[in-house]
Coordinates of C-alpha atoms in Angstrom, one line a residue:
M1 CA -20.8 66.1 24.9
R2 CA -17.3 66.2 23.4
E3 CA -16.1 63.7 26.0
N4 CA -18.9 61.3 25.1
I5 CA -18.0 61.6 21.4
K6 CA -14.4 60.8 22.2
S7 CA -15.4 57.8 24.3
L8 CA -17.7 56.5 21.6
A9 CA -14.9 56.9 19.0
L10 CA -12.5 55.0 21.3
V11 CA -14.9 52.2 21.7
L12 CA -15.4 52.0 17.9
L13 CA -11.6 51.9 17.4
V14 CA -11.3 49.0 19.9
V15 CA -14.1 47.1 18.2
C16 CA -12.5 47.7 14.7
S17 CA -9.2 46.5 16.1
L18 CA -10.7 43.3 17.4
I19 CA -12.5 42.6 14.1
Q20 CA -9.2 43.2 12.2
S21 CA -7.4 40.8 14.5
Y22 CA -10.1 38.2 13.9
F23 CA -9.6 38.5 10.2
L24 CA -5.9 38.2 10.5
I25 CA -6.1 35.1 12.7
Y26 CA -8.8 33.2 10.8
R27 CA -9.1 32.6 7.1
L28 CA -12.6 33.5 6.0
P29 CA -15.1 32.3 4.8
G30 CA -13.7 29.1 6.4
S31 CA -12.5 28.8 10.0
D32 CA -9.0 27.3 9.5
P33 CA -6.6 29.2 11.8
V34 CA -3.5 30.7 10.2
V35 CA -1.6 30.2 13.5
K36 CA -0.5 26.5 13.7
T37 CA 1.4 24.5 16.3
A38 CA 4.9 23.2 15.8
N39 CA 3.4 19.7 15.2
D40 CA 1.3 20.8 12.2
Y41 CA 2.4 20.5 8.6
V42 CA 1.5 22.9 5.7
K43 CA -0.2 21.2 2.8
T44 CA 1.5 22.6 -0.3
E45 CA 1.1 22.3 -4.0
N46 CA -0.4 19.1 -5.4
M47 CA 2.7 17.1 -6.4
G48 CA 0.8 13.9 -6.9
T49 CA -2.8 12.6 -6.7
E50 CA -4.6 11.8 -3.5
L51 CA -5.9 8.2 -3.0
E52 CA -8.3 6.6 -0.6
A53 CA -7.0 3.6 1.4
D54 CA -9.3 1.1 -0.4
E55 CA -7.6 2.1 -3.7
L56 CA -4.4 0.6 -2.4
L57 CA -5.8 -2.6 -1.1
Y58 CA -5.7 -5.5 -3.6
P59 CA -3.7 -8.8 -3.9
S60 CA -0.3 -8.8 -5.5
Q61 CA -1.4 -11.8 -7.6
I62 CA -4.2 -14.3 -7.8
T63 CA -3.2 -17.9 -8.4
V64 CA -5.6 -20.3 -9.9
H65 CA -5.1 -24.0 -8.8
L66 CA -6.4 -26.4 -11.5
G67 CA -5.4 -29.8 -9.9
N68 CA -2.7 -32.2 -11.0
N69 CA -0.1 -29.6 -9.9
R70 CA -1.3 -27.2 -12.6
H71 CA -1.7 -23.6 -11.9
T72 CA -1.9 -20.2 -13.5
V73 CA -1.2 -16.7 -12.2
F74 CA -3.1 -13.5 -12.9
Y75 CA -1.7 -10.0 -12.0
P76 CA -3.4 -6.7 -11.1
E77 CA -5.2 -4.9 -13.9
S78 CA -5.5 -8.0 -16.1
T79 CA -9.0 -9.0 -17.2
F80 CA -9.4 -12.3 -15.3
Y81 CA -7.8 -10.8 -12.2
N82 CA -10.4 -8.1 -12.1
L83 CA -13.2 -10.5 -12.7
I84 CA -12.2 -12.9 -9.9
Y85 CA -11.4 -10.2 -7.4
S86 CA -14.6 -8.2 -8.1
R87 CA -16.7 -11.3 -7.6
L88 CA -15.0 -12.3 -4.3
K89 CA -15.4 -8.8 -2.9
G90 CA -19.1 -9.3 -3.0
R91 CA -19.1 -12.6 -1.1
Q92 CA -19.7 -13.0 2.7
F93 CA -17.1 -14.6 5.0
D94 CA -18.2 -15.5 8.6
G95 CA -17.9 -18.1 11.3
F96 CA -14.2 -18.1 11.9
Q97 CA -12.2 -20.9 13.5
R98 CA -8.5 -20.9 14.2
Y99 CA -6.0 -23.7 13.6
P100 CA -2.2 -24.1 13.8
V101 CA -0.9 -23.7 10.2
Q102 CA 1.2 -26.9 10.4
N103 CA -1.9 -29.1 10.9
I104 CA -2.7 -29.2 7.2
N105 CA -0.5 -30.1 4.2
W106 CA -1.0 -26.9 2.2
S107 CA 1.3 -28.0 -0.7
E108 CA -0.8 -31.1 -1.2
I109 CA -4.0 -29.0 -1.3
R110 CA -2.5 -26.5 -3.8
G111 CA -1.3 -29.3 -6.0
D112 CA -4.4 -31.5 -5.9
Q113 CA -7.5 -29.3 -5.4
V114 CA -9.3 -26.8 -7.6
G115 CA -9.3 -23.3 -6.1
L116 CA -8.1 -19.7 -5.9
E117 CA -5.4 -18.1 -3.8
L118 CA -5.0 -14.3 -3.2
D119 CA -1.6 -13.1 -2.2
F120 CA -1.5 -10.0 0.0
G121 CA 2.2 -9.8 0.4
K122 CA 3.6 -9.2 3.8
G123 CA 0.1 -8.8 5.2
V124 CA -2.9 -6.5 5.3
P125 CA -4.8 -5.8 8.6
V126 CA -8.2 -7.5 8.8
E127 CA -9.8 -4.1 9.7
L128 CA -8.6 -2.8 6.3
L129 CA -9.6 -5.9 4.4
Q130 CA -13.1 -5.4 5.8
K131 CA -13.2 -2.1 3.8
V132 CA -13.0 -4.0 0.5
M133 CA -14.3 -7.5 1.3
Q134 CA -17.4 -8.7 3.1
I135 CA -15.6 -10.1 6.2
A136 CA -17.7 -10.3 9.3
K137 CA -16.4 -8.7 12.5
D138 CA -15.0 -11.4 14.8
P139 CA -13.0 -10.8 17.9
L140 CA -11.1 -14.0 17.2
F141 CA -8.9 -12.4 14.5
E142 CA -9.8 -8.7 14.2
G143 CA -6.3 -7.7 15.3
E144 CA -4.6 -10.0 12.7
S145 CA -2.9 -9.1 9.5
I146 CA -3.6 -11.5 6.5
S147 CA -1.0 -12.5 4.0
R148 CA -3.0 -15.0 1.9
L149 CA -6.6 -16.1 1.3
L150 CA -7.0 -19.7 0.0
I151 CA -10.3 -20.9 -1.4
Y152 CA -10.8 -24.5 -2.7
S153 CA -13.4 -27.2 -3.3
T154 CA -12.8 -30.8 -2.6
E155 CA -13.6 -33.7 -4.9
T156 CA -14.8 -36.0 -2.1
E157 CA -17.0 -33.4 -0.3
D158 CA -19.5 -31.1 -1.9
Q159 CA -18.2 -28.0 0.0
V160 CA -16.0 -25.0 -0.3
R161 CA -13.3 -24.3 2.3
V162 CA -11.9 -20.8 2.9
F163 CA -8.7 -20.1 4.9
F164 CA -7.2 -16.7 5.9
F165 CA -3.4 -17.0 6.6
S166 CA -2.0 -14.9 9.4
S167 CA 1.1 -12.9 8.3
R168 CA 2.8 -14.2 11.5
G169 CA 2.9 -17.6 9.8
D170 CA 1.8 -19.7 12.7
V171 CA -2.0 -19.9 12.4
V172 CA -4.8 -19.9 9.8
Y173 CA -8.5 -18.9 10.2
E174 CA -11.2 -20.9 8.4
A175 CA -14.4 -19.1 7.4
T176 CA -16.9 -21.9 8.0
K177 CA -19.8 -19.7 6.7
A178 CA -18.7 -18.5 3.3
D179 CA -21.1 -17.4 0.6
L180 CA -19.5 -19.6 -2.1
T181 CA -20.6 -22.8 -3.8
V182 CA -18.5 -25.5 -5.5
Q183 CA -19.9 -24.2 -8.8
D184 CA -18.7 -20.6 -8.0
V185 CA -15.1 -21.8 -7.4
K186 CA -15.2 -24.0 -10.5
Q187 CA -16.4 -21.2 -12.7
Q188 CA -13.7 -18.8 -11.5
A189 CA -11.0 -21.5 -11.8
D190 CA -12.1 -22.1 -15.4
F191 CA -10.7 -18.7 -16.3
G192 CA -7.2 -20.2 -16.0
K193 CA -7.8 -23.3 -18.2
D194 CA -6.6 -21.7 -21.4
W195 CA -4.1 -19.4 -19.8
I196 CA -0.3 -19.8 -19.3
S197 CA 0.4 -23.0 -17.2
Y198 CA 2.6 -22.8 -14.1
T199 CA 4.1 -25.5 -11.9
M200 CA 5.2 -25.1 -8.4
E201 CA 8.9 -25.6 -7.7
K202 CA 10.5 -25.0 -4.3
G203 CA 7.6 -22.8 -3.3
Y204 CA 7.7 -20.7 -6.5
Y205 CA 5.2 -20.7 -9.4
I206 CA 7.2 -21.3 -12.6
P207 CA 5.7 -20.8 -16.1
E208 CA 6.0 -23.9 -18.3
Q209 CA 7.1 -21.8 -21.3
P210 CA 8.6 -18.4 -21.9
I211 CA 6.3 -15.5 -21.5
E212 CA 6.2 -12.5 -24.0
M213 CA 6.2 -9.1 -22.3
V214 CA 6.6 -5.5 -23.4
E215 CA 9.7 -3.6 -22.6
T216 CA 9.3 0.2 -22.6
T217 CA 11.2 3.4 -21.9
L218 CA 9.5 5.7 -19.5
P219 CA 9.9 9.5 -19.6
V220 CA 10.3 10.8 -16.1
G221 CA 10.1 14.1 -14.2
L222 CA 11.8 15.1 -10.9
F223 CA 10.4 16.7 -7.8
S224 CA 12.6 19.5 -6.6
T225 CA 14.2 19.6 -3.2
E226 CA 12.4 22.9 -2.6
Q227 CA 9.0 21.2 -3.2
M228 CA 9.7 18.4 -0.7
Q229 CA 11.2 20.9 1.8
S230 CA 8.2 23.2 1.7
S231 CA 5.9 20.1 2.0
L232 CA 7.6 18.6 5.1
F233 CA 8.6 21.6 7.1
F234 CA 6.3 24.0 9.0
D235 CA 8.5 27.0 8.1
P236 CA 11.1 26.2 5.4
S237 CA 12.7 29.6 5.8
I238 CA 14.2 28.6 9.2
T239 CA 15.7 25.3 7.9
R240 CA 19.5 24.9 7.9
Y241 CA 21.4 23.4 5.0
I242 CA 24.2 20.9 5.5
R243 CA 26.2 19.2 2.8
E244 CA 27.8 15.8 3.6
K245 CA 31.1 14.5 2.3
D246 CA 29.3 11.8 0.3
G247 CA 27.4 14.6 -1.6
S248 CA 24.1 14.1 0.1
E249 CA 22.3 17.2 1.4
I250 CA 20.5 17.6 4.8
Y251 CA 17.9 20.2 5.6
T252 CA 16.8 20.5 9.3
D253 CA 14.8 22.9 11.4
G254 CA 16.3 21.6 14.6
R255 CA 13.7 18.9 15.1
R256 CA 13.1 17.3 11.7
S257 CA 15.6 16.4 9.0
L258 CA 15.4 15.8 5.3
Q259 CA 18.3 14.0 3.7
V260 CA 18.5 14.1 -0.1
R261 CA 20.8 11.8 -2.0
Q262 CA 21.2 13.6 -5.3
G263 CA 23.0 10.8 -7.1
R264 CA 20.0 8.5 -6.6
N265 CA 17.2 11.2 -6.3
W266 CA 16.0 9.6 -3.0
I267 CA 14.8 11.4 0.2
N268 CA 14.9 10.2 3.8
Y269 CA 12.8 12.3 6.1
T270 CA 12.9 11.7 9.9
D271 CA 11.1 13.3 12.9
P272 CA 12.6 11.7 16.0
A273 CA 10.5 14.0 18.3
A274 CA 7.4 12.2 17.0
A275 CA 8.3 9.2 19.2
A276 CA 7.3 11.2 22.3
V277 CA 3.8 11.8 21.0
A278 CA 1.4 9.3 22.5
G279 CA -1.5 8.0 20.4
E280 CA -3.6 5.0 19.6
S281 CA -1.8 2.4 17.6
S282 CA -2.9 -0.6 15.6
P283 CA -1.8 -2.0 12.2
G284 CA -5.0 -0.7 10.5
R285 CA -4.8 2.8 12.1
N286 CA -1.1 3.0 11.2
A287 CA -1.7 2.1 7.6
L288 CA -4.5 4.8 7.4
S289 CA -2.1 7.4 9.0
A290 CA 0.5 6.5 6.4
V291 CA -1.9 6.9 3.5
D292 CA -3.0 10.3 4.8
F293 CA 0.6 11.4 5.3
V294 CA 1.6 10.5 1.7
N295 CA -1.6 12.3 0.4
Q296 CA -0.5 15.5 2.1
H297 CA 3.3 15.2 1.4
G298 CA 4.0 14.3 -2.1
G299 CA 1.0 12.3 -3.2
W300 CA 0.9 9.3 -5.5
N301 CA 2.3 9.2 -9.0
G302 CA 1.2 5.9 -10.5
K303 CA -0.5 2.8 -9.2
Y304 CA 0.5 1.6 -5.7
R305 CA -0.4 -1.4 -3.4
L306 CA -0.3 -1.5 0.4
D307 CA 2.4 -4.0 1.5
Q308 CA 2.1 -4.0 5.2
N309 CA 4.9 -4.9 7.6
E310 CA 4.1 -4.9 11.3
G311 CA 7.7 -4.5 12.4
A312 CA 9.2 -5.4 15.7
S313 CA 6.3 -4.4 17.9
M314 CA 2.8 -2.9 17.9
E315 CA 4.3 0.4 19.0
S316 CA 6.9 0.6 16.2
Q317 CA 5.8 -0.3 12.6
S318 CA 6.8 0.2 9.0
V319 CA 4.4 0.5 6.2
V320 CA 5.5 0.0 2.6
F321 CA 3.6 0.9 -0.6
Q322 CA 4.7 -1.0 -3.7
Q323 CA 4.5 0.7 -7.1
Y324 CA 3.1 -1.2 -10.1
Y325 CA 3.4 -0.5 -13.8
G326 CA 1.5 -2.0 -16.8
S327 CA -1.9 -2.9 -18.0
G328 CA -3.6 -4.9 -20.7
Q329 CA -3.3 -8.6 -21.4
Y330 CA -0.8 -9.5 -18.7
G331 CA -1.7 -6.9 -16.2
A332 CA 0.5 -4.7 -14.0
F333 CA 3.8 -5.8 -12.4
P334 CA 5.7 -4.5 -9.4
I335 CA 8.6 -2.1 -10.0
I336 CA 11.7 -3.6 -8.2
D337 CA 13.5 -1.3 -5.9
Q338 CA 17.3 -1.8 -6.1
S339 CA 20.1 -0.6 -3.9
T340 CA 21.8 1.0 -6.8
F341 CA 18.7 2.8 -8.0
R342 CA 16.0 3.5 -5.4
Y343 CA 12.6 3.7 -7.1
G344 CA 9.3 1.9 -6.9
V345 CA 8.4 2.0 -3.2
I346 CA 7.2 4.5 -0.6
S347 CA 8.0 3.5 3.0
L348 CA 7.1 5.1 6.3
E349 CA 8.1 4.4 9.9
L350 CA 5.5 4.9 12.7
R351 CA 5.5 4.9 16.4
Q352 CA 2.2 4.8 18.3
G353 CA 0.4 6.0 15.1
T354 CA 2.7 9.0 14.5
I355 CA 5.0 9.3 11.5
M356 CA 8.7 9.1 12.4
G357 CA 10.3 8.4 9.0
Y358 CA 9.4 8.8 5.3
E359 CA 11.3 7.6 2.3
R360 CA 10.5 7.9 -1.4
S361 CA 12.0 8.7 -4.8
L362 CA 11.9 12.2 -6.2
I363 CA 11.5 10.6 -9.7
Y364 CA 8.0 10.2 -11.2
S365 CA 6.9 8.8 -14.5
I366 CA 5.2 10.8 -17.2
G367 CA 2.8 9.2 -19.7
E368 CA 2.7 5.7 -21.0
G369 CA 6.2 5.3 -22.3
S370 CA 7.8 4.9 -25.7
D371 CA 10.2 2.7 -27.6
K372 CA 8.2 -0.4 -26.8
K373 CA 9.4 -3.8 -27.9
V374 CA 8.4 -7.4 -27.2
V375 CA 10.8 -9.4 -25.0
Q376 CA 10.6 -12.9 -23.6
L377 CA 10.8 -13.8 -19.9
A378 CA 12.4 -17.2 -19.3
G379 CA 10.2 -20.2 -18.5
G380 CA 10.1 -24.0 -18.9
K381 CA 11.8 -26.9 -17.1
N382 CA 15.3 -25.4 -17.1
C383 CA 14.0 -22.3 -15.4
G384 CA 12.2 -24.5 -12.8
R385 CA 15.4 -26.4 -12.0
S386 CA 17.6 -23.4 -11.5
L387 CA 15.1 -20.8 -10.5
N388 CA 17.2 -18.3 -12.5
C389 CA 14.3 -16.7 -14.3

């Protein structure tokens, strides 16, 4: 009898031990394992907000062509920009045909015809544009990245023509079945009639008179090195610290490295071992991977736009996010990243869909700014001749 009791007690101890091990390995009530592989990252404190990919997909500017070499330009967050873009996002584009870009005189069309032109910077993958615009699936150009969308109506023909420009610069795709009428294009172009007039000079749109803008001083905060270190390394406690002769600091766990340039508050994170990880790769998937990575490692502080750059090959690609500032009458404008003061962009390097490099500023803006004053940006004929504006 005593032996049976001992055996039963031993069984109960074993069962309790297994249950305790289960609780140690798994986080309850969820099922996320505490034990992680060397390839996993730990999501740390919320340094910035998380964004969905479609919140980063919008044109850098919308140009309205008014004919007679008259134009105007609307920037993100301005009233007419939002009206035009929201209407176009609801239209259908289908029936694509491909042409060599040199077959058509685009400068003549922009100067003579009434229309709209959406500038997507270095290019946005079609599969991502389909998330924000009603673009039909078509194997003819699904693998493309689009840098511009030109919509115009002709005076001689009662029709609207729609062209998607490849970021490679050699072909355009015409949507022969577009849910747009001549009246639609005219109504949207009319938004620019009483706005600031621009003329095209050497490929640039130049305002015909100076433009009043608001100059402001932005209060800023600074992410700490420890915050970025804990965000990017699986176990920050095993990282080694190296101080370079130029004053920059390097943190490494033997595989990954984080370089911090304190003078310019800029980080450069690299993971060379990621190159050996095989995975599916396409411009669209890479951009989504980049968005997810930023969401988990630093987040977004401000308004950003995806500025895609396919890079040297489909296997290796860089993805750049441009920061914007401003709102109101004139809209938001890009913050210019300078070699002497790195700020305004987040860039990532990918290979086969895996993040190999990550660069961003540790500085972030707080609030709307102060010490605001009105300044004038140069414009007019003299600006057009010299392009020094």
